[in-house]
mmCIF file of C-alpha atoms in Angstrom:
data_model
loop_
_atom_site.group_PDB
_atom_site.id
_atom_site.type_symbol
_atom_site.label_atom_id
_atom_site.label_comp_id
_atom_site.label_asym_id
_atom_site.label_seq_id
_atom_site.Cartn_x
_atom_site.Cartn_y
_atom_site.Cartn_z
ATOM 1 C CA UNK A 497 -20.413 39.143 13.468
ATOM 2 C CA UNK A 498 -24.515 38.368 13.590
ATOM 3 C CA UNK A 499 -27.320 39.229 15.556
ATOM 4 C CA UNK A 500 -27.335 36.109 17.782
ATOM 5 C CA UNK A 501 -23.615 37.535 18.638
ATOM 6 C CA UNK A 502 -24.681 41.008 19.779
ATOM 7 C CA UNK A 503 -28.565 40.222 21.076
ATOM 8 C CA UNK A 504 -28.422 40.024 25.028
ATOM 9 C CA UNK A 505 -31.344 39.396 27.317
ATOM 10 C CA UNK A 506 -34.005 41.993 27.357
ATOM 11 C CA UNK A 507 -36.913 42.685 29.750
ATOM 12 C CA UNK A 508 -40.258 41.871 28.628
ATOM 13 C CA UNK A 509 -43.748 43.648 28.904
ATOM 14 C CA UNK A 510 -47.327 42.680 27.805
ATOM 15 C CA UNK A 511 -50.184 44.197 26.647
ATOM 16 C CA UNK A 512 -51.533 43.686 30.095
ATOM 17 C CA UNK A 513 -48.388 45.699 31.707
ATOM 18 C CA UNK A 514 -49.492 49.272 33.105
ATOM 19 C CA UNK A 515 -48.523 51.975 31.014
ATOM 20 C CA UNK A 516 -47.054 53.634 34.181
ATOM 21 C CA UNK A 517 -44.692 50.552 34.901
ATOM 22 C CA UNK A 518 -43.771 50.118 31.504
ATOM 23 C CA UNK A 519 -42.301 54.096 31.654
ATOM 24 C CA UNK A 520 -41.019 53.321 34.960
ATOM 25 C CA UNK A 521 -39.061 49.941 33.654
ATOM 26 C CA UNK A 522 -37.869 52.153 30.567
ATOM 27 C CA UNK A 523 -36.512 55.008 33.065
ATOM 28 C CA UNK A 524 -35.243 52.622 35.869
ATOM 29 C CA UNK A 525 -33.381 50.199 33.534
ATOM 30 C CA UNK A 526 -32.270 53.107 31.004
ATOM 31 C CA UNK A 527 -33.673 51.069 28.030
ATOM 32 C CA UNK A 528 -33.542 52.245 24.820
ATOM 33 C CA UNK A 529 -37.230 50.697 24.372
ATOM 34 C CA UNK A 530 -39.237 47.808 25.334
ATOM 35 C CA UNK A 531 -40.384 44.623 23.699
ATOM 36 C CA UNK A 532 -44.035 43.903 24.187
ATOM 37 C CA UNK A 533 -44.791 39.930 24.046
ATOM 38 C CA UNK A 534 -47.206 38.091 23.662
ATOM 39 C CA UNK A 535 -48.498 34.994 26.163
ATOM 40 C CA UNK A 536 -46.185 32.613 24.438
ATOM 41 C CA UNK A 537 -42.973 35.240 24.917
ATOM 42 C CA UNK A 538 -42.801 36.007 21.439
ATOM 43 C CA UNK A 539 -43.096 39.763 20.371
ATOM 44 C CA UNK A 540 -46.182 41.602 19.383
ATOM 45 C CA UNK A 541 -44.623 44.669 19.121
ATOM 46 C CA UNK A 542 -41.644 46.483 20.000
ATOM 47 C CA UNK A 543 -41.769 49.740 21.247
ATOM 48 C CA UNK A 544 -38.541 52.458 20.816
ATOM 49 C CA UNK A 545 -38.410 55.122 24.555
ATOM 50 C CA UNK A 546 -39.962 57.942 22.501
ATOM 51 C CA UNK A 547 -43.154 55.381 21.333
ATOM 52 C CA UNK A 548 -43.442 54.245 25.021
ATOM 53 C CA UNK A 549 -43.749 58.062 26.105
ATOM 54 C CA UNK A 550 -46.464 58.326 23.591
ATOM 55 C CA UNK A 551 -48.235 55.902 25.473
ATOM 56 C CA UNK A 552 -48.376 58.019 28.255
ATOM 57 C CA UNK A 553 -49.031 61.320 26.427
ATOM 58 C CA UNK A 554 -52.792 61.901 26.839
ATOM 59 C CA UNK A 555 -54.062 61.731 22.956
ATOM 60 C CA UNK A 556 -55.698 65.688 22.762
ATOM 61 C CA UNK A 557 -51.802 66.921 23.615
ATOM 62 C CA UNK A 558 -50.149 64.105 20.640
ATOM 63 C CA UNK A 559 -50.320 66.215 17.771
ATOM 64 C CA UNK A 560 -51.167 69.874 19.011
ATOM 65 C CA UNK A 561 -48.627 71.798 20.710
ATOM 66 C CA UNK A 562 -51.173 74.008 22.047
ATOM 67 C CA UNK A 563 -53.363 71.687 23.340
ATOM 68 C CA UNK A 564 -49.701 70.453 25.092
ATOM 69 C CA UNK A 565 -49.343 74.481 26.457
ATOM 70 C CA UNK A 566 -52.387 74.925 28.128
ATOM 71 C CA UNK A 567 -52.133 71.769 30.786
ATOM 72 C CA UNK A 568 -50.489 73.742 34.025
ATOM 73 C CA UNK A 569 -47.089 72.861 35.568
ATOM 74 C CA UNK A 570 -48.568 71.243 38.573
ATOM 75 C CA UNK A 571 -50.525 68.353 36.027
ATOM 76 C CA UNK A 572 -48.120 68.419 33.482
ATOM 77 C CA UNK A 573 -45.129 67.152 35.719
ATOM 78 C CA UNK A 574 -47.213 64.264 36.897
ATOM 79 C CA UNK A 575 -49.082 63.467 33.413
ATOM 80 C CA UNK A 576 -47.772 59.822 34.047
ATOM 81 C CA UNK A 577 -49.688 59.280 37.178
ATOM 82 C CA UNK A 578 -52.845 60.358 35.161
ATOM 83 C CA UNK A 579 -52.843 57.251 33.505
ATOM 84 C CA UNK A 580 -52.674 54.741 36.517
ATOM 85 C CA UNK A 581 -54.175 51.549 35.114
ATOM 86 C CA UNK A 582 -53.797 52.250 31.710
ATOM 87 C CA UNK A 583 -52.421 48.842 30.407
ATOM 88 C CA UNK A 584 -49.987 49.070 26.937
ATOM 89 C CA UNK A 585 -53.402 47.066 25.238
ATOM 90 C CA UNK A 586 -55.401 50.270 25.422
ATOM 91 C CA UNK A 587 -52.333 52.811 24.264
ATOM 92 C CA UNK A 588 -50.890 50.902 21.919
ATOM 93 C CA UNK A 589 -50.200 52.924 18.324
ATOM 94 C CA UNK A 590 -51.666 51.530 15.033
ATOM 95 C CA UNK A 591 -49.176 49.033 14.153
ATOM 96 C CA UNK A 592 -46.108 49.940 11.972
ATOM 97 C CA UNK A 593 -45.390 49.173 8.310
ATOM 98 C CA UNK A 594 -42.460 47.054 9.274
ATOM 99 C CA UNK A 595 -41.502 45.957 12.772
ATOM 100 C CA UNK A 596 -37.808 45.704 14.260
ATOM 101 C CA UNK A 597 -37.483 42.190 14.247
ATOM 102 C CA UNK A 598 -35.133 39.883 12.742
ATOM 103 C CA UNK A 599 -33.171 36.435 12.326
ATOM 104 C CA UNK A 600 -30.552 35.301 14.775
ATOM 105 C CA UNK A 601 -27.915 35.070 11.617
ATOM 106 C CA UNK A 602 -28.424 39.416 10.405
ATOM 107 C CA UNK A 603 -25.226 41.073 10.053
ATOM 108 C CA UNK A 604 -24.366 43.933 10.977
ATOM 109 C CA UNK A 605 -25.377 46.245 8.586
ATOM 110 C CA UNK A 606 -28.609 44.311 8.022
ATOM 111 C CA UNK A 607 -29.096 45.611 11.572
ATOM 112 C CA UNK A 608 -28.460 48.849 10.925
ATOM 113 C CA UNK A 609 -30.089 49.185 8.130
ATOM 114 C CA UNK A 610 -33.672 48.038 10.037
ATOM 115 C CA UNK A 611 -32.836 50.145 12.689
ATOM 116 C CA UNK A 612 -32.677 53.223 10.657
ATOM 117 C CA UNK A 613 -35.606 52.104 8.699
ATOM 118 C CA UNK A 614 -38.377 51.415 11.472
ATOM 119 C CA UNK A 615 -36.349 54.449 14.022
ATOM 120 C CA UNK A 616 -36.569 51.807 16.622
ATOM 121 C CA UNK A 617 -32.909 52.014 18.935
ATOM 122 C CA UNK A 618 -33.722 47.780 19.540
ATOM 123 C CA UNK A 619 -34.436 45.215 17.198
ATOM 124 C CA UNK A 620 -35.858 41.861 18.770
ATOM 125 C CA UNK A 621 -34.126 38.377 17.608
ATOM 126 C CA UNK A 622 -36.256 35.973 16.856
ATOM 127 C CA UNK A 623 -35.528 31.910 15.955
ATOM 128 C CA UNK A 624 -37.424 28.903 16.026
ATOM 129 C CA UNK A 625 -40.704 30.899 17.680
ATOM 130 C CA UNK A 626 -38.321 32.065 20.292
ATOM 131 C CA UNK A 627 -37.060 35.556 21.309
ATOM 132 C CA UNK A 628 -33.491 34.893 21.834
ATOM 133 C CA UNK A 629 -32.811 38.751 22.684
ATOM 134 C CA UNK A 630 -32.572 42.076 21.807
ATOM 135 C CA UNK A 631 -29.676 44.089 19.941
ATOM 136 C CA UNK A 632 -29.611 48.105 21.106
ATOM 137 C CA UNK A 633 -28.243 50.186 18.966
ATOM 138 C CA UNK A 634 -25.217 51.293 21.761
ATOM 139 C CA UNK A 635 -24.194 47.391 21.410
ATOM 140 C CA UNK A 636 -24.059 48.116 17.469
ATOM 141 C CA UNK A 637 -22.716 51.261 17.678
ATOM 142 C CA UNK A 638 -19.761 49.913 20.117
ATOM 143 C CA UNK A 639 -18.911 46.699 17.745
ATOM 144 C CA UNK A 640 -19.124 48.648 14.586
ATOM 145 C CA UNK A 641 -16.789 51.423 15.791
ATOM 146 C CA UNK A 642 -14.357 49.221 17.251
ATOM 147 C CA UNK A 643 -14.404 46.995 13.907
ATOM 148 C CA UNK B 1255 -40.617 71.396 36.088
ATOM 149 C CA UNK B 1256 -39.531 73.183 32.860
ATOM 150 C CA UNK B 1257 -37.457 72.253 29.829
ATOM 151 C CA UNK B 1258 -34.709 74.986 31.280
ATOM 152 C CA UNK B 1259 -34.811 72.605 34.736
ATOM 153 C CA UNK B 1260 -34.234 69.346 33.098
ATOM 154 C CA UNK B 1261 -31.707 70.557 30.115
ATOM 155 C CA UNK B 1262 -27.925 69.690 30.385
ATOM 156 C CA UNK B 1263 -24.730 70.244 28.454
ATOM 157 C CA UNK B 1264 -24.879 68.362 25.512
ATOM 158 C CA UNK B 1265 -21.914 68.008 22.578
ATOM 159 C CA UNK B 1266 -22.453 69.174 19.250
ATOM 160 C CA UNK B 1267 -21.573 68.390 15.772
ATOM 161 C CA UNK B 1268 -21.126 70.786 12.324
ATOM 162 C CA UNK B 1269 -21.957 69.529 9.130
ATOM 163 C CA UNK B 1270 -18.250 69.523 8.679
ATOM 164 C CA UNK B 1271 -17.984 66.291 11.406
ATOM 165 C CA UNK B 1272 -17.017 62.990 9.504
ATOM 166 C CA UNK B 1273 -19.965 60.564 9.709
ATOM 167 C CA UNK B 1274 -17.459 58.234 11.208
ATOM 168 C CA UNK B 1275 -16.501 60.411 14.256
ATOM 169 C CA UNK B 1276 -20.460 61.666 15.270
ATOM 170 C CA UNK B 1277 -21.133 57.676 15.254
ATOM 171 C CA UNK B 1278 -17.758 57.350 17.730
ATOM 172 C CA UNK B 1279 -19.263 60.558 19.785
ATOM 173 C CA UNK B 1280 -22.668 58.577 19.580
ATOM 174 C CA UNK B 1281 -21.327 55.306 20.981
ATOM 175 C CA UNK B 1282 -18.278 56.300 22.786
ATOM 176 C CA UNK B 1283 -20.725 58.815 25.221
ATOM 177 C CA UNK B 1284 -24.081 56.847 25.187
ATOM 178 C CA UNK B 1285 -25.500 59.457 23.677
ATOM 179 C CA UNK B 1286 -29.372 59.310 22.422
ATOM 180 C CA UNK B 1287 -28.880 61.226 19.445
ATOM 181 C CA UNK B 1288 -26.600 64.137 17.956
ATOM 182 C CA UNK B 1289 -27.423 68.115 17.855
ATOM 183 C CA UNK B 1290 -26.204 69.648 14.449
ATOM 184 C CA UNK B 1291 -25.431 73.243 15.142
ATOM 185 C CA UNK B 1292 -24.237 75.930 12.373
ATOM 186 C CA UNK B 1293 -21.700 78.080 12.508
ATOM 187 C CA UNK B 1294 -23.080 80.261 15.303
ATOM 188 C CA UNK B 1295 -23.757 77.427 17.316
ATOM 189 C CA UNK B 1296 -27.584 77.102 16.765
ATOM 190 C CA UNK B 1297 -29.099 73.454 15.929
ATOM 191 C CA UNK B 1298 -29.330 72.972 12.399
ATOM 192 C CA UNK B 1299 -31.272 69.594 12.675
ATOM 193 C CA UNK B 1300 -31.606 67.212 16.152
ATOM 194 C CA UNK B 1301 -30.743 63.399 14.982
ATOM 195 C CA UNK B 1302 -31.817 60.814 16.801
ATOM 196 C CA UNK B 1303 -29.254 57.805 17.043
ATOM 197 C CA UNK B 1304 -31.218 55.799 15.112
ATOM 198 C CA UNK B 1305 -30.783 58.417 12.196
ATOM 199 C CA UNK B 1306 -27.148 58.960 12.792
ATOM 200 C CA UNK B 1307 -26.840 55.112 11.945
ATOM 201 C CA UNK B 1308 -28.792 56.066 8.824
ATOM 202 C CA UNK B 1309 -25.786 58.615 7.889
ATOM 203 C CA UNK B 1310 -23.858 55.453 7.562
ATOM 204 C CA UNK B 1311 -25.934 52.896 6.059
ATOM 205 C CA UNK B 1312 -24.696 53.422 2.294
ATOM 206 C CA UNK B 1313 -28.320 54.330 0.622
ATOM 207 C CA UNK B 1314 -28.825 50.652 -1.507
ATOM 208 C CA UNK B 1315 -29.182 49.221 1.967
ATOM 209 C CA UNK B 1316 -31.548 51.207 3.762
ATOM 210 C CA UNK B 1317 -34.760 50.843 1.995
ATOM 211 C CA UNK B 1318 -34.461 47.357 0.727
ATOM 212 C CA UNK B 1319 -33.660 44.180 3.095
ATOM 213 C CA UNK B 1320 -32.264 41.986 0.214
ATOM 214 C CA UNK B 1321 -29.964 44.418 -0.693
ATOM 215 C CA UNK B 1322 -28.125 44.443 3.053
ATOM 216 C CA UNK B 1323 -28.580 40.677 2.719
ATOM 217 C CA UNK B 1324 -25.881 40.454 -0.039
ATOM 218 C CA UNK B 1325 -22.930 42.497 1.758
ATOM 219 C CA UNK B 1326 -21.239 39.606 3.186
ATOM 220 C CA UNK B 1327 -20.395 39.500 6.425
ATOM 221 C CA UNK B 1328 -16.583 40.847 6.552
ATOM 222 C CA UNK B 1329 -17.946 44.011 5.055
ATOM 223 C CA UNK B 1330 -20.978 44.224 6.839
ATOM 224 C CA UNK B 1331 -19.078 44.517 9.854
ATOM 225 C CA UNK B 1332 -16.914 47.536 8.987
ATOM 226 C CA UNK B 1333 -19.825 49.526 7.516
ATOM 227 C CA UNK B 1334 -18.542 52.419 9.428
ATOM 228 C CA UNK B 1335 -15.181 52.829 7.475
ATOM 229 C CA UNK B 1336 -16.470 52.542 4.165
ATOM 230 C CA UNK B 1337 -18.193 55.519 4.687
ATOM 231 C CA UNK B 1338 -14.168 57.367 5.714
ATOM 232 C CA UNK B 1339 -13.677 60.884 4.784
ATOM 233 C CA UNK B 1340 -17.870 61.438 4.419
ATOM 234 C CA UNK B 1341 -18.996 64.478 6.411
ATOM 235 C CA UNK B 1342 -22.519 64.894 8.234
ATOM 236 C CA UNK B 1343 -23.623 67.557 5.546
ATOM 237 C CA UNK B 1344 -23.350 64.982 2.176
ATOM 238 C CA UNK B 1345 -25.578 62.269 4.132
ATOM 239 C CA UNK B 1346 -28.383 64.366 6.085
ATOM 240 C CA UNK B 1347 -31.674 63.151 5.587
ATOM 241 C CA UNK B 1348 -34.621 65.446 3.866
ATOM 242 C CA UNK B 1349 -35.122 68.022 6.722
ATOM 243 C CA UNK B 1350 -38.138 66.487 8.819
ATOM 244 C CA UNK B 1351 -41.848 68.424 9.328
ATOM 245 C CA UNK B 1352 -40.567 69.925 12.984
ATOM 246 C CA UNK B 1353 -37.898 69.713 14.554
ATOM 247 C CA UNK B 1354 -37.447 68.498 18.516
ATOM 248 C CA UNK B 1355 -36.447 72.163 19.648
ATOM 249 C CA UNK B 1356 -38.286 73.993 22.326
ATOM 250 C CA UNK B 1357 -38.421 76.992 24.516
ATOM 251 C CA UNK B 1358 -36.762 77.014 27.870
ATOM 252 C CA UNK B 1359 -40.306 77.594 29.727
ATOM 253 C CA UNK B 1360 -41.848 74.030 27.723
ATOM 254 C CA UNK B 1361 -43.206 71.684 30.307
ATOM 255 C CA UNK B 1362 -42.964 68.393 30.705
ATOM 256 C CA UNK B 1363 -46.294 67.303 29.015
ATOM 257 C CA UNK B 1364 -44.884 69.181 26.338
ATOM 258 C CA UNK B 1365 -41.756 67.865 25.945
ATOM 259 C CA UNK B 1366 -43.006 64.357 25.760
ATOM 260 C CA UNK B 1367 -45.415 65.207 23.153
ATOM 261 C CA UNK B 1368 -42.613 66.953 21.147
ATOM 262 C CA UNK B 1369 -40.722 63.575 21.867
ATOM 263 C CA UNK B 1370 -43.387 61.165 20.896
ATOM 264 C CA UNK B 1371 -44.207 63.158 17.882
ATOM 265 C CA UNK B 1372 -41.238 63.803 16.123
ATOM 266 C CA UNK B 1373 -39.603 60.096 17.172
ATOM 267 C CA UNK B 1374 -36.552 61.638 18.773
ATOM 268 C CA UNK B 1375 -35.412 60.954 22.476
ATOM 269 C CA UNK B 1376 -33.345 64.284 22.433
ATOM 270 C CA UNK B 1377 -35.067 67.785 22.874
ATOM 271 C CA UNK B 1378 -32.811 70.970 22.053
ATOM 272 C CA UNK B 1379 -33.487 73.729 24.266
ATOM 273 C CA UNK B 1380 -33.062 77.361 22.430
ATOM 274 C CA UNK B 1381 -33.448 80.951 24.261
ATOM 275 C CA UNK B 1382 -32.453 84.418 22.479
ATOM 276 C CA UNK B 1383 -30.781 82.634 19.385
ATOM 277 C CA UNK B 1384 -28.576 80.558 22.050
ATOM 278 C CA UNK B 1385 -28.221 76.473 22.385
ATOM 279 C CA UNK B 1386 -29.056 76.448 26.033
ATOM 280 C CA UNK B 1387 -29.046 72.511 26.211
ATOM 281 C CA UNK B 1388 -30.750 69.361 25.621
ATOM 282 C CA UNK B 1389 -33.091 67.202 27.409
ATOM 283 C CA UNK B 1390 -32.942 63.372 27.326
ATOM 284 C CA UNK B 1391 -35.727 60.900 27.315
ATOM 285 C CA UNK B 1392 -34.323 59.625 30.127
ATOM 286 C CA UNK B 1393 -34.189 62.816 32.329
ATOM 287 C CA UNK B 1394 -37.607 63.131 31.528
ATOM 288 C CA UNK B 1395 -38.984 60.047 32.739
ATOM 289 C CA UNK B 1396 -36.689 59.866 35.620
ATOM 290 C CA UNK B 1397 -38.592 63.048 36.380
ATOM 291 C CA UNK B 1398 -41.987 62.219 35.536
ATOM 292 C CA UNK B 1399 -41.704 58.450 37.265
ATOM 293 C CA UNK B 1400 -40.414 60.182 40.240
ATOM 294 C CA UNK B 1401 -43.197 63.172 39.961
#
């Protein structure tokens, strides 16, 4: 079992996608994260779901629980809308050390170690300069449990 | 909208649960992570799915991609079974700085900031020394998109 056998088609966004649309895609398609691609369709970064959420949380609330607490309930409920028009580009976090991107011949164990190391429930599979698809934590676990 | 309104019943494991059973629970119930509870039912730690996977990846493969690569495909496929009998206690990672645990009156924004900060798609809601349930990233996004 290799990455190529586990990879599925996966929706992508670009750096020009509004943050709200990215969050809606994640919610509506029940995705574990998003792949951000460049103009050639190659992954620029992979965002686990929690980090898509991070794009949508105002900077002053991210690291200080006390500041998130002073926003009243009605405004807190609509936090996604407060960022109308803001794109993924403007909200991208500092590039992580290692991206969850691998080659088609990666084994199940390599995929598992990569997901664990990068805290990403989603690994992009790239071959010859093209995105083949993605392996999700769920797909990996389903096969590992059945093995 | 508060944490208490979004919290749902959520399966728990203990430190005595075998790692294989924890991984199977995650796979079969399509959970974003697991809550590890003590004898009184209170959360000891919350493990995002990728960190449950980490429990199951041999230590020597976790941080060195080259070492994961030398394990042949047949053994890699069965990596979960190689840890038969190992419990969650033996595999728990060093305690993270902040756990994704909150009170029932946390707002949607506080929940979002906590998930982003702790990289956890799962927040445990605790009140008066009892686990009320958990809020998942998916439940949070569904409400935030609809708000």
